């Protein structure tokens, strides 16, 4: 325990530095996927869902390289109101469609209390972005939703505040919280943020929650994703969330920091070496699930799967109609 | 213009440092109250609305000392889920009741897109707290609400980001935005935040929006409110928002930084001297409205609806009907 | 006292917020100049001493506008080794020559323990720059020198660390320490630093030392010097140190932040109004010394030695002899 | 190259991210020890040299565990003038004596331009502490000394400023500069500093200089040294500098962050696994050198070695007499 430990319920958990890993309580995402266990989990995919083809291609590549969770933004928090704001509902449907094709569970961001119900119907993991880490009504609503929550640390949030944000979700009934370090704001300008690598062991020691790292936003530069990812795994992170795009140069958001497919493959290979050296492993690939497993989005899913068989282009019509 | 001026629409406004004050476009709050004009406007009141008596006493004192806007939190963003979260809807009704008694317009915080409609029925000015400065759905909803918005700078927001947050509101149709500097997060620990006093002239130069300062949250210490307030006025702020409580020692939130009535009177006196030295003045007191006592929430609500019938403003009918 | 007051000897001084000003113990610089008394003291002059003419012109203008201390850098700490490093010893002689002409005492920076003895022969106030705030051997040497020390806060120094730096000087026998807030480093990039305006009342409350402000380095922009200076005086600063240059556009250092003579005159006028409103005053002008023009460095040096012979202060003899 | 690369001579070096390691130009410390080559170099030892026994015991343990450079502070920069300031000259002699016994080269801090000549007689590597990163006269003097320099990044120094500080040394004739990331100051308070792990790949890409990491000062907590050290190696650091003490609980400085011997052994074992996974290795142990190899300290060395044979206690008398 730190000398400045805040007074939150999490602190009462019998986790400690000496035996941190064993005390982490994994979060189950699907029957075959847990985060916070022995295996390292990598979520990857494009910053924004831009269309069906690019999303499916990304998912297939991520999966083939050993990633087990597909990330993609449908609702995008953008600093400027004039920047691309995401495809919204259409983006959600595209994510669901690609899950049907690949069996990969989905993590996507939710920004508005009014969207929580709808996003919870589609997403396997609900992401809270850094800007919303202290959006308390949103946290409370996610607490009531019951779906696993990936909670990103705010860019200027102290660790104690991140834990209290997690507590908002848990105090509202949802214990399936995954913490995410994604860089903090400092005076340094050569990187987008400064990855607080020490947050990993501190969070592992202070709580029983899984801790993953986002090396893409932390550095804001594609060339830094690999070294930051390796550092994160070496420091004990339970996983990563990484931005990958078929062609980063034309990405509609975060073009500077998304990896190409080849770079992502290299990353996964290097990570596996560090994982092995740490007596851990990358999570083995999931078996492909049979189609139509999500009854709550049954209509969209069946419309999608029938269309998907014929054409990618007509698929988009079905999505728009859903 | 700064050499690093961001490319936002606000920057296109013909404001400039040499003639900053004259280029500020005031925001009208009520027929008799504008912010950003020649007069300095002081909003004051308790951090949280804790009850009718304390709120009315605070309002009367603030008004007698020259304050023209009543602040009070009904929905409170608290770092811990176990801290007092505000009285919510009851707090809104108390604010409305005290406005009936005193004629003081109200500024109060809104945190959730689902609350915007309801808070807009009550509040004269809708406040966006520092933690929600980049809650983009909330900003967009406030843009559509039409009510004046007091937008606080996030604790780690660059000025360019504050302006883009304002742009979210304005791009959605609402030009009545008031900017508020309330301290930024730095490495210094002896104060709660660090008041960025330079933000005042920079914002005055970069935009035509009024700029006010919150010396209570900036320092987080009652003993610093006076010097920070004086500095803000000397640096050209259009006004202040100050926490005042009948007995800060028993306040349910922010006990360390709220002023007593006597301290607030001293503050107003000292501010008026600086204002005069700057060839400006504190806004003259509004005429006192006829008293009509409302001893309970229920009575306040019914009193409100009867008074509202003869009001110049149909807003209050909507409040009673909601 | 703050709840997090460090354990340094300064904290034992019976200063307190309620009666801060009266408890400040002024530092005497010359028989007719004290800092930390009722009057506000303004030090001004060029960032770097670039030559005799520009320095004399600056001094005469500063003096005519009400400034009472001449600043000018002979040894310049520059981030790049390829930037102008100051005139060194020649700069010191020019400062001494201009003092002879104008009667203005001099404040100049010392960076190296080996220079302390020499700079102490010339300077009336020895300046420690922000980068050297924790150069402990330098602080100790200045403690032994006996000359008044203007100690600038480091760009990332906590207030408690600034006070411990002052303690290094005082613990070595020199109580004549003047603290200077000059902006801290934050994430904001639109200004060079962020002026920590709250440092003024905090330092006044925590210590009995005079506190002055450097609005030139704090903002790094000429257009911000005036509002920051006004804020500093309103917040209770004992004085200012301001960069003024005959033609800032050709300055060899800090071109963006130096004031023209006209801007400096305006500044002094505006400050006097705020000072009066605060029941204080700008230090009245010193009597002008009889002119004795020294058109070159050599002439200045010889003029110096002749004048020094009749001086009340043997210091100047040492200067001429060195 | 970053888009905001400063214009320093280092940037002209043909290093780049894609081939960073191969482009690092190693710094030779002794005939058998280079930093920045294929092998990872670990410097370790006590924060302060407190006496002969503790220093020798530390050196022997560090060496047996695979460390190849002995660290130990003789001149200590301490925030408070009342804290232990180091043994000074006596500390230097103890370092030299232990080198005689073990053959380990020494890295120790120099703080004052007047000490450079003396410290250069003893130290194999001269350390510039974070507080002195912009002590330009010191950097210039070290440039003239010719000894390898370990340059620590200032707690609030941008990477561009660290490189310009290195440039001060190199521009004065000394190209043997080793950069050290040791944590930067942020708003986070649960750790002493925030290790900027991204500085490693950025520095490797921007320069040809070796980069090492100080995990002890970065976190300020013994429990964080291991994960931070592992992260540093995984991110590509050329080495580490670690604080180790026979009994940290009684250390005269930095008691919270020094490792026990057992912890250091564990650290070295874990590092070797990560190094191997990265296709690198810990530097193999040096062969024990024969005694008396440093002619410039011949007198002290011979006095020491003769005394050392008989008694540790009498040794200190010899040191004091030297």
mmCIF file of C-alpha atoms in Angstrom, chain C residues 29-315:
data_model
loop_
_atom_site.group_PDB
_atom_site.id
_atom_site.type_symbol
_atom_site.label_atom_id
_atom_site.label_comp_id
_atom_site.label_asym_id
_atom_site.label_seq_id
_atom_site.Cartn_x
_atom_site.Cartn_y
_atom_site.Cartn_z
ATOM 1 C CA UNK C 29 19.602 47.063 -1.133
ATOM 2 C CA UNK C 30 21.140 50.534 -0.779
ATOM 3 C CA UNK C 31 20.765 53.261 1.814
ATOM 4 C CA UNK C 32 17.776 54.593 -0.127
ATOM 5 C CA UNK C 33 16.271 51.449 -1.591
ATOM 6 C CA UNK C 34 14.477 48.697 0.263
ATOM 7 C CA UNK C 35 12.402 45.851 -1.159
ATOM 8 C CA UNK C 36 9.452 44.518 0.784
ATOM 9 C CA UNK C 37 8.386 47.774 2.399
ATOM 10 C CA UNK C 38 5.303 49.871 1.759
ATOM 11 C CA UNK C 39 6.442 50.925 -1.696
ATOM 12 C CA UNK C 40 6.354 48.749 -4.768
ATOM 13 C CA UNK C 41 9.766 48.390 -6.384
ATOM 14 C CA UNK C 42 10.214 47.867 -10.106
ATOM 15 C CA UNK C 43 13.442 46.483 -11.531
ATOM 16 C CA UNK C 44 13.701 46.760 -15.290
ATOM 17 C CA UNK C 45 16.142 46.724 -18.142
ATOM 18 C CA UNK C 46 17.232 44.589 -21.037
ATOM 19 C CA UNK C 47 17.366 40.808 -20.916
ATOM 20 C CA UNK C 48 21.028 40.890 -21.942
ATOM 21 C CA UNK C 49 23.546 43.686 -21.678
ATOM 22 C CA UNK C 50 24.322 44.172 -25.369
ATOM 23 C CA UNK C 51 26.299 47.401 -25.267
ATOM 24 C CA UNK C 52 26.752 50.680 -23.453
ATOM 25 C CA UNK C 53 24.387 52.865 -25.414
ATOM 26 C CA UNK C 54 21.428 50.503 -25.256
ATOM 27 C CA UNK C 55 21.999 49.903 -21.573
ATOM 28 C CA UNK C 56 22.272 53.563 -20.681
ATOM 29 C CA UNK C 57 19.223 54.456 -22.741
ATOM 30 C CA UNK C 58 17.271 51.666 -21.063
ATOM 31 C CA UNK C 59 18.375 52.736 -17.611
ATOM 32 C CA UNK C 60 17.471 56.366 -18.204
ATOM 33 C CA UNK C 61 14.050 55.430 -19.494
ATOM 34 C CA UNK C 62 13.353 52.978 -16.690
ATOM 35 C CA UNK C 63 14.406 55.557 -14.172
ATOM 36 C CA UNK C 64 12.305 58.318 -15.694
ATOM 37 C CA UNK C 65 9.271 56.057 -15.627
ATOM 38 C CA UNK C 66 9.700 55.235 -11.946
ATOM 39 C CA UNK C 67 11.837 52.097 -11.948
ATOM 40 C CA UNK C 68 14.481 51.980 -9.236
ATOM 41 C CA UNK C 69 16.637 48.987 -10.027
ATOM 42 C CA UNK C 70 18.399 48.222 -13.311
ATOM 43 C CA UNK C 71 18.366 44.646 -14.544
ATOM 44 C CA UNK C 72 20.653 43.314 -17.250
ATOM 45 C CA UNK C 73 22.281 39.970 -17.895
ATOM 46 C CA UNK C 74 26.052 39.685 -18.338
ATOM 47 C CA UNK C 75 26.227 35.918 -17.888
ATOM 48 C CA UNK C 76 23.266 34.384 -19.704
ATOM 49 C CA UNK C 77 21.977 30.853 -19.137
ATOM 50 C CA UNK C 78 20.862 29.760 -22.596
ATOM 51 C CA UNK C 79 19.232 26.457 -23.436
ATOM 52 C CA UNK C 80 21.435 26.082 -26.484
ATOM 53 C CA UNK C 81 25.233 26.359 -26.395
ATOM 54 C CA UNK C 82 25.027 28.106 -29.745
ATOM 55 C CA UNK C 83 22.845 30.975 -28.490
ATOM 56 C CA UNK C 84 24.309 34.291 -27.352
ATOM 57 C CA UNK C 85 25.864 33.637 -23.932
ATOM 58 C CA UNK C 86 26.155 37.217 -22.755
ATOM 59 C CA UNK C 87 29.088 39.624 -22.704
ATOM 60 C CA UNK C 88 30.424 38.236 -19.431
ATOM 61 C CA UNK C 89 32.998 40.418 -17.713
ATOM 62 C CA UNK C 90 32.491 43.180 -20.263
ATOM 63 C CA UNK C 91 28.805 43.152 -19.428
ATOM 64 C CA UNK C 92 29.589 43.593 -15.758
ATOM 65 C CA UNK C 93 31.738 46.633 -16.514
ATOM 66 C CA UNK C 94 28.984 48.157 -18.628
ATOM 67 C CA UNK C 95 26.511 47.683 -15.808
ATOM 68 C CA UNK C 96 28.893 49.394 -13.407
ATOM 69 C CA UNK C 97 29.432 52.246 -15.851
ATOM 70 C CA UNK C 98 25.715 52.845 -16.283
ATOM 71 C CA UNK C 99 25.208 52.774 -12.545
ATOM 72 C CA UNK C 100 27.792 55.529 -12.315
ATOM 73 C CA UNK C 101 25.863 57.565 -14.847
ATOM 74 C CA UNK C 102 22.422 57.056 -13.394
ATOM 75 C CA UNK C 103 22.805 56.134 -9.781
ATOM 76 C CA UNK C 104 20.616 53.094 -10.344
ATOM 77 C CA UNK C 105 21.545 49.988 -8.371
ATOM 78 C CA UNK C 106 22.059 46.843 -10.420
ATOM 79 C CA UNK C 107 20.631 43.331 -10.339
ATOM 80 C CA UNK C 108 22.391 40.735 -12.488
ATOM 81 C CA UNK C 109 22.595 36.970 -12.638
ATOM 82 C CA UNK C 110 25.387 34.781 -11.360
ATOM 83 C CA UNK C 111 25.618 31.192 -12.570
ATOM 84 C CA UNK C 112 28.896 29.769 -11.376
ATOM 85 C CA UNK C 113 30.390 29.466 -7.906
ATOM 86 C CA UNK C 114 33.656 30.733 -9.353
ATOM 87 C CA UNK C 115 31.977 33.982 -10.441
ATOM 88 C CA UNK C 116 30.340 34.849 -7.141
ATOM 89 C CA UNK C 117 33.194 36.903 -5.803
ATOM 90 C CA UNK C 118 33.538 38.946 -8.968
ATOM 91 C CA UNK C 119 29.821 39.514 -9.507
ATOM 92 C CA UNK C 120 29.459 40.502 -5.862
ATOM 93 C CA UNK C 121 31.965 43.289 -6.491
ATOM 94 C CA UNK C 122 29.679 44.801 -9.122
ATOM 95 C CA UNK C 123 26.091 43.852 -8.424
ATOM 96 C CA UNK C 124 23.856 45.394 -5.814
ATOM 97 C CA UNK C 125 21.578 42.357 -6.022
ATOM 98 C CA UNK C 126 22.779 38.925 -7.158
ATOM 99 C CA UNK C 127 20.199 37.008 -9.165
ATOM 100 C CA UNK C 128 19.826 33.233 -9.116
ATOM 101 C CA UNK C 129 18.018 32.109 -12.229
ATOM 102 C CA UNK C 130 15.277 29.513 -12.331
ATOM 103 C CA UNK C 131 17.581 26.812 -13.689
ATOM 104 C CA UNK C 132 19.935 27.258 -10.728
ATOM 105 C CA UNK C 133 17.356 27.320 -7.952
ATOM 106 C CA UNK C 134 18.681 23.997 -6.733
ATOM 107 C CA UNK C 135 22.339 24.624 -7.543
ATOM 108 C CA UNK C 136 23.187 24.141 -3.910
ATOM 109 C CA UNK C 137 26.902 25.032 -4.009
ATOM 110 C CA UNK C 138 25.952 28.302 -5.699
ATOM 111 C CA UNK C 139 23.306 29.037 -3.077
ATOM 112 C CA UNK C 140 25.776 28.328 -0.289
ATOM 113 C CA UNK C 141 28.366 30.599 -1.876
ATOM 114 C CA UNK C 142 25.788 33.383 -2.156
ATOM 115 C CA UNK C 143 24.979 32.813 1.474
ATOM 116 C CA UNK C 144 28.571 33.572 2.274
ATOM 117 C CA UNK C 145 28.754 36.598 -0.049
ATOM 118 C CA UNK C 146 26.499 38.802 2.021
ATOM 119 C CA UNK C 147 24.983 40.631 -0.949
ATOM 120 C CA UNK C 148 21.182 40.655 -1.378
ATOM 121 C CA UNK C 149 20.023 37.687 -3.455
ATOM 122 C CA UNK C 150 17.074 37.627 -5.842
ATOM 123 C CA UNK C 151 16.112 33.948 -5.908
ATOM 124 C CA UNK C 152 13.945 32.869 -8.803
ATOM 125 C CA UNK C 153 11.659 29.899 -8.428
ATOM 126 C CA UNK C 154 12.591 26.959 -10.623
ATOM 127 C CA UNK C 155 10.235 26.200 -13.464
ATOM 128 C CA UNK C 156 9.104 23.009 -11.779
ATOM 129 C CA UNK C 157 9.856 23.805 -8.179
ATOM 130 C CA UNK C 158 7.216 23.366 -5.544
ATOM 131 C CA UNK C 159 6.870 26.296 -3.190
ATOM 132 C CA UNK C 160 8.289 24.183 -0.391
ATOM 133 C CA UNK C 161 11.417 23.638 -2.475
ATOM 134 C CA UNK C 162 11.787 27.340 -3.221
ATOM 135 C CA UNK C 163 11.708 27.991 0.506
ATOM 136 C CA UNK C 164 14.334 25.339 1.159
ATOM 137 C CA UNK C 165 16.503 26.923 -1.529
ATOM 138 C CA UNK C 166 16.164 30.236 0.307
ATOM 139 C CA UNK C 167 17.078 28.371 3.435
ATOM 140 C CA UNK C 168 20.370 27.277 1.824
ATOM 141 C CA UNK C 169 21.310 30.931 1.430
ATOM 142 C CA UNK C 170 20.148 31.927 4.877
ATOM 143 C CA UNK C 171 21.705 28.966 6.616
ATOM 144 C CA UNK C 172 25.034 30.140 5.178
ATOM 145 C CA UNK C 173 24.706 33.527 6.811
ATOM 146 C CA UNK C 174 22.792 35.760 4.405
ATOM 147 C CA UNK C 175 19.281 36.767 5.379
ATOM 148 C CA UNK C 176 18.816 39.266 2.537
ATOM 149 C CA UNK C 177 16.819 37.013 0.243
ATOM 150 C CA UNK C 178 14.129 38.232 -2.165
ATOM 151 C CA UNK C 179 11.880 35.559 -3.669
ATOM 152 C CA UNK C 180 10.775 35.789 -7.276
ATOM 153 C CA UNK C 181 7.863 33.974 -8.933
ATOM 154 C CA UNK C 182 8.553 33.763 -12.680
ATOM 155 C CA UNK C 183 6.137 31.163 -13.951
ATOM 156 C CA UNK C 184 6.118 27.403 -13.740
ATOM 157 C CA UNK C 185 6.150 24.764 -16.411
ATOM 158 C CA UNK C 186 2.785 23.220 -17.212
ATOM 159 C CA UNK C 187 1.148 21.478 -20.156
ATOM 160 C CA UNK C 188 -0.043 24.818 -21.576
ATOM 161 C CA UNK C 189 1.906 25.800 -24.668
ATOM 162 C CA UNK C 190 0.372 29.132 -25.634
ATOM 163 C CA UNK C 191 2.485 30.844 -22.984
ATOM 164 C CA UNK C 192 6.155 30.227 -22.206
ATOM 165 C CA UNK C 193 5.355 29.389 -18.590
ATOM 166 C CA UNK C 194 2.303 29.663 -16.357
ATOM 167 C CA UNK C 195 2.509 32.462 -13.804
ATOM 168 C CA UNK C 196 1.551 30.932 -10.460
ATOM 169 C CA UNK C 197 -0.217 33.974 -9.109
ATOM 170 C CA UNK C 198 -1.219 32.112 -5.943
ATOM 171 C CA UNK C 199 2.454 31.777 -5.047
ATOM 172 C CA UNK C 200 2.427 35.433 -4.034
ATOM 173 C CA UNK C 201 -0.080 35.196 -1.152
ATOM 174 C CA UNK C 202 1.218 31.773 -0.179
ATOM 175 C CA UNK C 203 4.806 32.996 0.046
ATOM 176 C CA UNK C 204 3.725 36.150 1.866
ATOM 177 C CA UNK C 205 1.898 33.994 4.369
ATOM 178 C CA UNK C 206 4.557 31.335 4.800
ATOM 179 C CA UNK C 207 7.577 33.614 5.117
ATOM 180 C CA UNK C 208 8.715 37.081 6.030
ATOM 181 C CA UNK C 209 10.686 37.458 2.788
ATOM 182 C CA UNK C 210 9.809 39.995 0.076
ATOM 183 C CA UNK C 211 8.178 38.506 -3.025
ATOM 184 C CA UNK C 212 8.490 39.962 -6.491
ATOM 185 C CA UNK C 213 7.199 38.777 -9.850
ATOM 186 C CA UNK C 214 8.747 38.474 -13.302
ATOM 187 C CA UNK C 215 5.892 38.887 -15.779
ATOM 188 C CA UNK C 216 8.268 38.852 -18.748
ATOM 189 C CA UNK C 217 9.464 35.275 -18.368
ATOM 190 C CA UNK C 218 6.166 34.062 -16.966
ATOM 191 C CA UNK C 219 4.223 34.723 -20.139
ATOM 192 C CA UNK C 220 7.054 34.977 -22.608
ATOM 193 C CA UNK C 221 4.995 37.432 -24.636
ATOM 194 C CA UNK C 222 5.199 41.213 -24.566
ATOM 195 C CA UNK C 223 1.417 41.493 -24.834
ATOM 196 C CA UNK C 224 0.988 39.615 -21.546
ATOM 197 C CA UNK C 225 3.419 41.619 -19.439
ATOM 198 C CA UNK C 226 0.920 44.325 -18.546
ATOM 199 C CA UNK C 227 -1.991 42.126 -17.391
ATOM 200 C CA UNK C 228 0.338 39.813 -15.498
ATOM 201 C CA UNK C 229 2.072 42.737 -13.818
ATOM 202 C CA UNK C 230 -1.240 44.241 -12.756
ATOM 203 C CA UNK C 231 -2.394 40.905 -11.399
ATOM 204 C CA UNK C 232 0.828 40.507 -9.456
ATOM 205 C CA UNK C 233 0.499 43.881 -7.776
ATOM 206 C CA UNK C 234 -3.177 43.285 -7.011
ATOM 207 C CA UNK C 235 -2.279 39.941 -5.450
ATOM 208 C CA UNK C 236 0.204 41.614 -3.126
ATOM 209 C CA UNK C 237 3.607 41.377 -4.762
ATOM 210 C CA UNK C 238 6.306 43.652 -3.387
ATOM 211 C CA UNK C 239 7.621 44.468 -6.809
ATOM 212 C CA UNK C 240 8.336 43.425 -10.352
ATOM 213 C CA UNK C 241 11.285 42.626 -12.553
ATOM 214 C CA UNK C 242 10.555 43.493 -16.171
ATOM 215 C CA UNK C 243 12.465 43.223 -19.433
ATOM 216 C CA UNK C 244 12.692 46.470 -21.422
ATOM 217 C CA UNK C 245 14.717 47.031 -24.577
ATOM 218 C CA UNK C 246 15.178 50.064 -26.851
ATOM 219 C CA UNK C 247 14.179 47.906 -29.817
ATOM 220 C CA UNK C 248 12.962 44.425 -28.842
ATOM 221 C CA UNK C 249 12.889 43.282 -32.446
ATOM 222 C CA UNK C 250 16.681 43.232 -32.575
ATOM 223 C CA UNK C 251 17.313 41.945 -29.044
ATOM 224 C CA UNK C 252 19.918 39.196 -28.830
ATOM 225 C CA UNK C 253 17.771 37.205 -26.393
ATOM 226 C CA UNK C 254 14.094 37.032 -25.397
ATOM 227 C CA UNK C 255 12.977 39.245 -28.299
ATOM 228 C CA UNK C 256 9.353 38.157 -27.945
ATOM 229 C CA UNK C 257 8.874 39.302 -24.398
ATOM 230 C CA UNK C 258 10.774 42.574 -23.955
ATOM 231 C CA UNK C 259 8.783 45.790 -23.721
ATOM 232 C CA UNK C 260 9.438 48.937 -25.709
ATOM 233 C CA UNK C 261 10.033 52.119 -23.752
ATOM 234 C CA UNK C 262 6.495 53.296 -24.511
ATOM 235 C CA UNK C 263 5.002 50.032 -23.301
ATOM 236 C CA UNK C 264 7.031 50.279 -20.118
ATOM 237 C CA UNK C 265 5.789 53.784 -19.428
ATOM 238 C CA UNK C 266 2.219 52.594 -19.870
ATOM 239 C CA UNK C 267 2.898 49.695 -17.548
ATOM 240 C CA UNK C 268 4.204 51.957 -14.819
ATOM 241 C CA UNK C 269 1.209 54.234 -15.115
ATOM 242 C CA UNK C 270 -1.240 51.354 -14.853
ATOM 243 C CA UNK C 271 0.608 49.811 -11.958
ATOM 244 C CA UNK C 272 0.503 53.047 -10.028
ATOM 245 C CA UNK C 273 -3.294 53.052 -10.259
ATOM 246 C CA UNK C 274 -3.573 49.517 -8.892
ATOM 247 C CA UNK C 275 -1.013 50.321 -6.217
ATOM 248 C CA UNK C 276 -2.999 53.324 -5.089
ATOM 249 C CA UNK C 277 -6.195 51.262 -5.029
ATOM 250 C CA UNK C 278 -4.362 48.835 -2.749
ATOM 251 C CA UNK C 279 -3.277 51.672 -0.459
ATOM 252 C CA UNK C 280 0.310 51.318 -1.574
ATOM 253 C CA UNK C 281 2.494 53.290 -3.934
ATOM 254 C CA UNK C 282 5.225 52.919 -6.479
ATOM 255 C CA UNK C 283 8.534 53.777 -4.924
ATOM 256 C CA UNK C 284 9.119 57.472 -5.468
ATOM 257 C CA UNK C 285 11.857 58.252 -7.960
ATOM 258 C CA UNK C 286 15.358 58.571 -6.694
ATOM 259 C CA UNK C 287 17.024 61.920 -7.129
ATOM 260 C CA UNK C 288 18.792 61.989 -10.487
ATOM 261 C CA UNK C 289 22.571 61.883 -10.082
ATOM 262 C CA UNK C 290 24.611 64.527 -11.907
ATOM 263 C CA UNK C 291 25.304 63.362 -15.451
ATOM 264 C CA UNK C 292 28.834 62.511 -16.535
ATOM 265 C CA UNK C 293 28.698 60.912 -19.914
ATOM 266 C CA UNK C 294 30.816 57.859 -20.611
ATOM 267 C CA UNK C 295 30.675 57.115 -24.313
ATOM 268 C CA UNK C 296 32.797 53.977 -24.341
ATOM 269 C CA UNK C 297 33.633 51.084 -22.136
ATOM 270 C CA UNK C 298 37.147 52.348 -21.478
ATOM 271 C CA UNK C 299 35.859 55.788 -20.583
ATOM 272 C CA UNK C 300 33.215 54.249 -18.408
ATOM 273 C CA UNK C 301 35.794 52.310 -16.516
ATOM 274 C CA UNK C 302 38.022 55.317 -15.903
ATOM 275 C CA UNK C 303 35.066 57.536 -15.060
ATOM 276 C CA UNK C 304 34.020 54.869 -12.622
ATOM 277 C CA UNK C 305 37.274 54.843 -10.748
ATOM 278 C CA UNK C 306 37.336 58.623 -10.380
ATOM 279 C CA UNK C 307 33.767 58.782 -9.167
ATOM 280 C CA UNK C 308 34.263 55.836 -6.894
ATOM 281 C CA UNK C 309 36.876 57.689 -4.935
ATOM 282 C CA UNK C 310 34.260 60.042 -3.549
ATOM 283 C CA UNK C 311 31.616 57.409 -3.134
ATOM 284 C CA UNK C 312 30.041 56.534 0.162
ATOM 285 C CA UNK C 313 30.761 52.974 -0.752
ATOM 286 C CA UNK C 314 34.195 51.457 -1.138
ATOM 287 C CA UNK C 315 32.642 48.748 -3.261
#
